[in-house]
Amino acid sequence: METMKANVFRGAGKFQIEETEKPRARANEAVIRVTLTTICGTDLHIVRGEYPVREGLIIGHEPVGVIEELGEGVAGYAIGDRVLVGAITPCGCCRGCLSGQWSQCGHGAGYEALGGWRFGNTINGAQAEYLLVPNAQANLAKIPDELTDEQVVLLADIASTGFAGAESGGVKIGDSVVVFAQGPIGLCAGVGARLMGASLVIGVDGDASRLAMAKRMGVDVVLNYKEQDVLAEIKKLTGGGADVAIESLGTQETFENSLRSLRPGGTLSSLGVYSGKLQIPYDAFAAGIGDYRIATTLCPGGKERMRRLMEMVRSGRVDLSPLLTHRFALDDIREAYELFGERRDGVMKVAIKP
Ligand SMILES: NC(=O)c1ccc[n+]([C@@H]2O[C@H](COP(=O)([O-])OP(=O)(O)OC[C@H]3O[C@@H](n4cnc5c(N)ncnc54)[C@H](O)[C@@H]3O)[C@@H](O)[C@H]2O)c1
Ligand SMILES: [Zn+2]
Ligand SMILES: [Zn+2]
C-alpha cells in the first residue's frame, strides 16, 4: 500500500497529520497531487465539532494540483496537467445538475441539499498530499500557464461563493450594495458587487484590520458596527435603503440587519452558514408584503465555473492576492489552524503547501 500525509479529523477539537492510504483512481475519477490548498472558515466549524463529519475523514475543500492518475473514461486531460478543482464537485448528470442547481447535486438521481459538497464533508478532502477527484470530467479545470497556484487557490471556494452572493442578489448597474461582515467571504462579495456594476459598495465589520482590507479591495465606504449606528448610516448613504444586502456571516444579528438595511423590494442575498433557529421579525419584513426577496447560495463549483473565475484573474479584472496573508507547510497545519481560528496577525487566508 502506498501512503501519503493528510490532515485527519479525529473528533471535536482533535485533528492531526497522519500517514494514510494514497488514493487510486477508478472509472470517472482522477487523483491529483495537491500543490496548494488553504483552510476555510467551514473547516473551523468542522474541527470544533460544530459541523458534523465522520471521524477519520481528511479535511479541506480548496485544491490546486497536478494530475497524477486518470481513471477510465476521463478524456481530454494528461498526467501532469495543472488543475484547479472547485470546493463543490457536481456530477453534471443528475436532475439537480442538469437543472442548473449544481451545488444541490442529487448524486445521479434528483436533488440533494448540499449534495455537491463532497470534499472534506462526505469524502476525503484536500489538506493532503493527494486527492481523489470524483466526477473528474466535470470538475478538473486546467490552469492557464501564466497563472500561479496562489493566484487561483482562492477561486475554489471563497471567490466563487462571494461573487455568487452578488450574482444571486441580482446586482444591477448603479445599485447600492451593503455587505455585512468583511471576512474572506464578505470581501469577495464586495468585489463581486463591483464586478456586477454596483455604484456604491458598503462594507460592515467590527474589526479594524478587516475594514482596512475592505478598503484595499475596493469597498467604497466601511462602517464599524461597534462604533456607529450602521443602519442609520446605510439609510443616509443610500437614500432610504440599499438595493441589495449580502449577509456574509451566518448569525441572527447580521441576517436581521441585512433585511433592515434594504429599501422596500430590495434583495437579501444570504451566504452565511446558520445554526439553530433563524427568525424574521415582521416589522423588518413589512409584515411579509414588502416585496423583499431572500436568496440563499451554496458556493458554485464545476470546471466551467472555475474556468470563468480564472479568466477573471487572467484578464486582470480580479486580484485576490492581498487576501493570502500567511504561508505554511502541510506538516505545520495545526499552527495555521490556530492563527486562522484566532484571527491573529491580520490573517485573512493561509496558503498550505503539501
Ligand atoms: N455559502 C457558502 O457556500 C459558504 C462558503 C464558505 C463559507 N461560508 C460561510 O460564510 C461565513 C463567513 O465566512 P468567512 O470565512 O468570511 O468568516 P470569518 O469568520 O473569517 O469572518 C467573519 C467576519 O464577521 C465579522 N463580524 C462578526 N460579527 C459581526 C457583526 N455583528 N456584524 C458585522 N460583521 C461581524 C468578524 O469581525 C469577521 O471579520 C461563515 O458562516 C462560513 O461558514 C459559506
Ligand atoms: Zn469553504
Ligand atoms: Zn449532480
XYZ file of C-alpha atoms and ligand atoms in Angstrom:
400
model
C 0.000 0.000 0.000
C 1.326 3.441 -0.970
C 0.825 6.116 1.675
C 0.599 9.897 1.922
C 0.392 12.595 4.574
C -3.023 14.070 5.301
C -4.848 16.167 7.912
C -7.318 13.759 9.538
C -10.334 14.715 11.687
C -10.428 12.661 14.908
C -13.458 14.112 16.726
C -14.294 17.541 18.183
C -11.111 19.516 18.829
C -8.901 16.710 17.503
C -7.114 16.585 14.169
C -3.579 15.753 13.083
C -1.259 14.953 10.210
C -1.277 11.173 9.694
C 0.181 8.717 7.245
C -2.848 7.403 5.300
C -3.521 5.358 2.183
C -2.817 7.150 -1.092
C -5.995 7.096 -3.249
C -6.242 5.330 -6.635
C -8.493 6.487 -9.477
C -11.320 4.263 -10.676
C -13.650 4.992 -13.614
C -14.634 8.690 -13.902
C -12.183 9.658 -11.159
C -8.782 11.302 -11.079
C -6.052 11.604 -8.483
C -4.215 14.895 -8.206
C -1.001 15.655 -6.343
C -2.026 18.662 -4.280
C 0.395 21.577 -4.765
C -1.536 24.193 -2.783
C -4.594 24.360 -0.565
C -5.979 26.518 2.233
C -8.242 26.490 5.303
C -11.877 27.641 5.138
C -13.993 29.088 7.966
C -16.152 25.998 7.472
C -13.139 23.779 8.332
C -13.001 25.609 11.667
C -16.641 24.643 12.281
C -15.684 21.031 11.466
C -12.619 20.729 13.717
C -14.509 22.382 16.570
C -17.237 19.768 16.177
C -19.867 22.380 15.177
C -20.495 20.844 11.755
C -20.636 17.038 11.836
C -18.385 14.913 9.640
C -17.239 11.344 10.292
C -14.099 10.687 12.311
C -11.212 9.598 10.115
C -12.148 11.969 7.289
C -9.451 14.090 5.627
C -10.455 17.776 5.888
C -10.296 20.548 3.279
C -12.071 21.545 0.079
C -9.897 24.051 -1.804
C -7.459 22.124 -4.043
C -4.902 23.138 -6.643
C -2.749 20.325 -8.022
C -1.212 18.314 -10.818
C -2.916 15.289 -12.374
C -1.245 12.135 -11.060
C -3.639 9.439 -12.297
C -6.690 9.382 -14.604
C -9.430 6.786 -14.292
C -11.158 5.130 -17.218
C -13.471 7.424 -19.167
C -11.836 10.735 -18.230
C -10.866 12.286 -21.578
C -9.035 15.418 -22.712
C -6.514 15.523 -19.867
C -2.949 14.316 -19.443
C -0.857 13.246 -16.473
C 0.979 16.356 -15.297
C -1.734 18.880 -16.239
C -2.121 21.629 -13.617
C -5.707 21.835 -12.421
C -7.974 23.771 -10.095
C -10.906 21.856 -8.613
C -13.865 23.667 -7.079
C -14.873 23.067 -3.468
C -18.177 21.807 -4.840
C -17.908 18.893 -7.284
C -21.207 18.432 -9.153
C -21.739 15.172 -11.015
C -23.058 17.007 -14.066
C -25.621 14.272 -14.769
C -28.400 14.358 -12.161
C -31.650 16.319 -12.216
C -30.217 18.975 -9.884
C -27.120 19.486 -12.039
C -28.986 19.440 -15.339
C -31.486 21.958 -13.952
C -28.629 24.308 -13.128
C -28.597 23.661 -9.357
C -25.091 22.180 -9.387
C -24.463 22.659 -5.702
C -27.588 20.703 -4.765
C -26.360 17.744 -6.860
C -28.507 14.644 -6.438
C -25.700 12.080 -6.905
C -27.190 10.554 -10.029
C -30.837 10.996 -9.037
C -32.990 14.040 -8.148
C -31.771 16.745 -5.791
C -29.881 16.555 -2.510
C -29.417 19.590 -0.266
C -25.674 20.449 -0.275
C -25.142 17.246 -2.306
C -22.444 18.868 -4.437
C -20.232 19.470 -1.405
C -18.238 16.269 -1.099
C -14.574 17.151 -0.299
C -13.919 17.204 3.422
C -17.628 16.626 4.044
C -18.672 13.218 2.718
C -15.390 12.126 1.039
C -11.721 12.748 1.778
C -10.579 16.340 1.297
C -7.698 18.454 0.074
C -5.448 19.004 3.112
C -3.288 16.101 1.937
C -0.536 15.202 -0.483
C -3.006 13.547 -2.891
C -6.719 13.964 -3.546
C -9.240 11.728 -5.271
C -11.479 13.854 -7.541
C -14.924 12.342 -8.216
C -16.785 13.037 -11.468
C -13.450 14.194 -12.821
C -14.713 15.027 -16.312
C -16.974 17.720 -14.851
C -14.529 19.017 -12.263
C -10.923 19.266 -13.485
C -10.296 22.835 -14.660
C -6.946 23.303 -16.417
C -4.968 26.272 -15.094
C -3.616 28.669 -17.755
C 0.224 28.598 -17.782
C 0.531 32.258 -16.864
C -1.378 31.876 -13.576
C 0.361 30.710 -10.391
C -1.159 28.362 -7.811
C -1.507 31.273 -5.389
C -3.448 33.314 -7.930
C -6.117 30.627 -8.306
C -6.402 28.803 -4.969
C -8.972 31.228 -3.527
C -11.254 30.742 -6.539
C -12.186 27.188 -5.456
C -14.411 28.409 -2.651
C -14.347 31.924 -1.250
C -14.296 33.859 -4.527
C -16.864 31.585 -6.134
C -19.087 31.952 -3.058
C -18.585 35.685 -2.560
C -19.165 36.534 -6.214
C -22.238 34.284 -6.177
C -23.601 36.410 -3.337
C -23.672 39.368 -5.722
C -24.966 37.251 -8.623
C -27.789 35.697 -6.576
C -28.636 39.184 -5.287
C -29.156 40.241 -8.894
C -26.934 43.306 -8.500
C -27.532 45.731 -11.383
C -25.534 48.650 -12.800
C -25.940 51.573 -10.436
C -27.118 49.531 -7.445
C -26.146 50.298 -3.866
C -24.955 47.167 -2.073
C -24.179 46.625 1.594
C -22.147 43.620 2.720
C -22.459 42.522 6.347
C -19.163 41.007 7.631
C -15.832 41.521 5.912
C -14.209 38.140 6.346
C -12.861 36.433 3.215
C -16.405 35.658 2.030
C -17.744 39.178 2.570
C -14.677 40.745 0.967
C -15.199 38.624 -2.137
C -18.902 39.526 -2.114
C -17.891 43.198 -2.237
C -15.540 42.527 -5.152
C -18.378 40.634 -6.862
C -20.808 43.520 -6.340
C -18.397 45.910 -8.050
C -17.949 43.474 -10.940
C -21.733 43.261 -11.334
C -21.962 47.049 -11.646
C -22.739 48.423 -8.192
C -22.124 52.156 -7.924
C -21.789 52.034 -4.144
C -20.476 49.173 -2.011
C -20.662 49.499 1.773
C -18.778 47.039 3.992
C -19.726 46.427 7.646
C -17.475 44.773 10.233
C -16.152 45.473 13.726
C -12.517 44.596 13.133
C -10.259 47.462 12.063
C -7.827 45.300 10.083
C -10.695 43.760 8.115
C -12.197 47.167 7.397
C -8.780 48.314 6.160
C -8.610 45.262 3.899
C -12.120 46.052 2.628
C -10.929 49.499 1.571
C -7.941 47.932 -0.143
C -10.215 45.509 -2.023
C -12.328 48.366 -3.391
C -15.195 48.843 -0.905
C -16.332 52.484 -1.135
C -17.477 53.053 2.459
C -16.644 50.969 5.520
C -18.771 51.042 8.681
C -17.747 49.747 12.090
C -20.809 48.284 13.802
C -19.115 48.621 17.182
C -18.769 52.371 16.799
C -21.624 53.520 14.579
C -25.365 53.132 14.065
C -24.793 51.262 10.820
C -28.465 51.065 9.819
C -28.936 54.837 10.110
C -25.706 55.392 8.194
C -26.750 52.986 5.417
C -30.150 54.687 5.082
C -28.367 58.043 4.738
C -25.766 56.812 2.242
C -28.307 55.033 0.025
C -31.187 57.494 0.191
C -33.501 55.218 2.131
C -32.080 51.708 1.900
C -29.749 49.544 -0.160
C -30.891 47.741 -3.301
C -29.064 44.584 -2.228
C -27.717 43.399 1.136
C -25.307 40.475 1.238
C -25.168 38.554 4.514
C -21.687 37.005 4.914
C -21.550 35.702 8.477
C -24.492 33.468 9.368
C -25.988 34.995 12.538
C -29.446 36.254 13.524
C -27.991 39.734 14.025
C -26.387 40.091 10.601
C -29.358 38.474 8.852
C -31.743 40.882 10.529
C -29.509 43.894 9.917
C -29.242 42.901 6.261
C -33.019 42.884 5.982
C -33.372 46.167 7.851
C -30.810 47.894 5.621
C -32.845 47.281 2.443
C -35.244 49.568 0.619
C -38.695 48.032 0.082
C -38.430 45.487 -2.709
C -34.711 45.024 -2.104
C -32.913 41.694 -2.133
C -31.237 39.969 0.784
C -28.604 37.608 -0.565
C -27.523 35.251 2.187
C -24.175 33.399 2.186
C -23.663 32.638 5.878
C -23.973 29.163 7.374
C -26.509 29.402 10.230
C -27.176 27.203 13.204
C -30.231 26.898 15.404
C -33.293 28.953 14.555
C -33.401 31.986 12.294
C -36.230 34.462 12.856
C -37.683 37.115 10.585
C -39.250 39.984 12.594
C -42.430 41.142 10.877
C -41.503 44.848 11.045
C -38.213 44.292 9.216
C -40.131 42.235 6.667
C -43.004 44.713 6.200
C -45.356 42.013 7.512
C -44.434 39.829 4.539
C -45.740 42.191 1.843
C -42.750 44.488 1.305
C -41.786 42.783 -1.977
C -38.484 41.695 -0.437
C -36.597 38.823 -1.978
C -34.373 36.473 0.027
C -31.889 34.311 -1.870
C -29.506 31.733 -0.397
C -26.469 30.323 -2.150
C -24.016 27.468 -1.763
C -20.682 28.006 -3.490
C -20.938 27.204 -7.228
C -18.424 24.602 -8.450
C -17.609 22.575 -11.540
C -14.926 23.153 -14.162
C -16.825 25.780 -16.165
C -17.287 27.981 -13.080
C -13.570 27.590 -12.292
C -12.630 28.422 -15.913
C -14.685 31.608 -15.775
C -13.156 32.702 -12.479
C -9.624 32.000 -13.716
C -10.353 34.138 -16.796
C -11.329 36.989 -14.467
C -7.910 36.754 -12.820
C -6.041 36.313 -16.100
C -7.681 39.381 -17.620
C -6.777 41.467 -14.580
C -10.417 42.107 -13.568
C -9.794 40.451 -10.210
C -6.754 40.257 -7.944
C -7.270 38.329 -4.728
C -3.583 38.094 -3.830
C -3.860 40.548 -0.885
C -6.123 38.002 0.849
C -3.419 35.317 1.003
C -1.615 36.671 4.035
C 0.282 33.676 5.510
C 2.044 30.522 4.251
C 2.578 27.132 5.955
C 3.827 23.635 5.140
C 1.239 20.837 5.475
C 3.247 19.499 8.421
C 2.612 22.765 10.266
C -1.129 22.867 9.621
C -2.037 22.925 13.328
C -0.189 26.228 13.690
C -2.066 27.504 10.618
C -5.427 26.481 12.140
C -4.578 28.284 15.370
C -3.573 31.507 13.639
C -6.580 31.412 11.298
C -9.026 30.404 14.042
C -7.913 33.165 16.396
C -7.739 35.734 13.557
C -4.310 36.784 14.793
C -1.774 38.924 12.978
C -4.191 40.327 10.373
C -4.713 36.849 8.873
C -7.223 36.546 6.029
C -6.374 33.248 4.285
C -3.427 30.893 4.768
C -1.686 29.032 1.925
C -0.899 25.392 2.818
C 1.788 23.638 0.756
C 1.929 19.830 0.937
N -22.479 29.831 1.211
C -21.351 29.145 1.065
O -21.187 28.358 0.127
C -20.237 29.357 2.019
C -18.919 29.000 1.656
C -17.876 29.235 2.561
C -18.161 29.824 3.803
N -19.445 30.147 4.123
C -19.807 30.782 5.391
O -19.620 32.190 5.257
C -19.465 32.760 6.551
C -18.285 33.716 6.566
O -17.079 33.052 6.320
P -15.679 33.812 6.490
O -14.620 32.786 6.288
O -15.660 35.056 5.665
O -15.791 34.184 8.055
P -14.814 34.866 9.086
O -15.125 34.254 10.388
O -13.406 34.900 8.609
O -15.298 36.391 9.093
C -16.413 36.821 9.749
C -16.336 38.340 9.957
O -17.552 38.764 10.567
C -17.270 39.861 11.392
N -18.418 40.074 12.279
C -18.707 39.439 13.462
N -19.860 39.913 13.968
C -20.325 40.831 13.088
C -21.482 41.658 13.064
N -22.402 41.618 14.025
N -21.644 42.496 12.010
C -20.725 42.550 11.007
N -19.612 41.777 10.984
C -19.412 40.947 12.024
C -15.968 39.465 12.054
O -15.281 40.579 12.585
C -15.209 38.810 10.874
O -14.401 39.742 10.177
C -19.367 31.567 7.513
O -20.662 31.315 8.048
C -18.980 30.419 6.596
O -19.335 29.161 7.138
C -20.471 29.938 3.247
Zn -15.373 26.559 2.386
Zn -25.394 16.098 -9.942
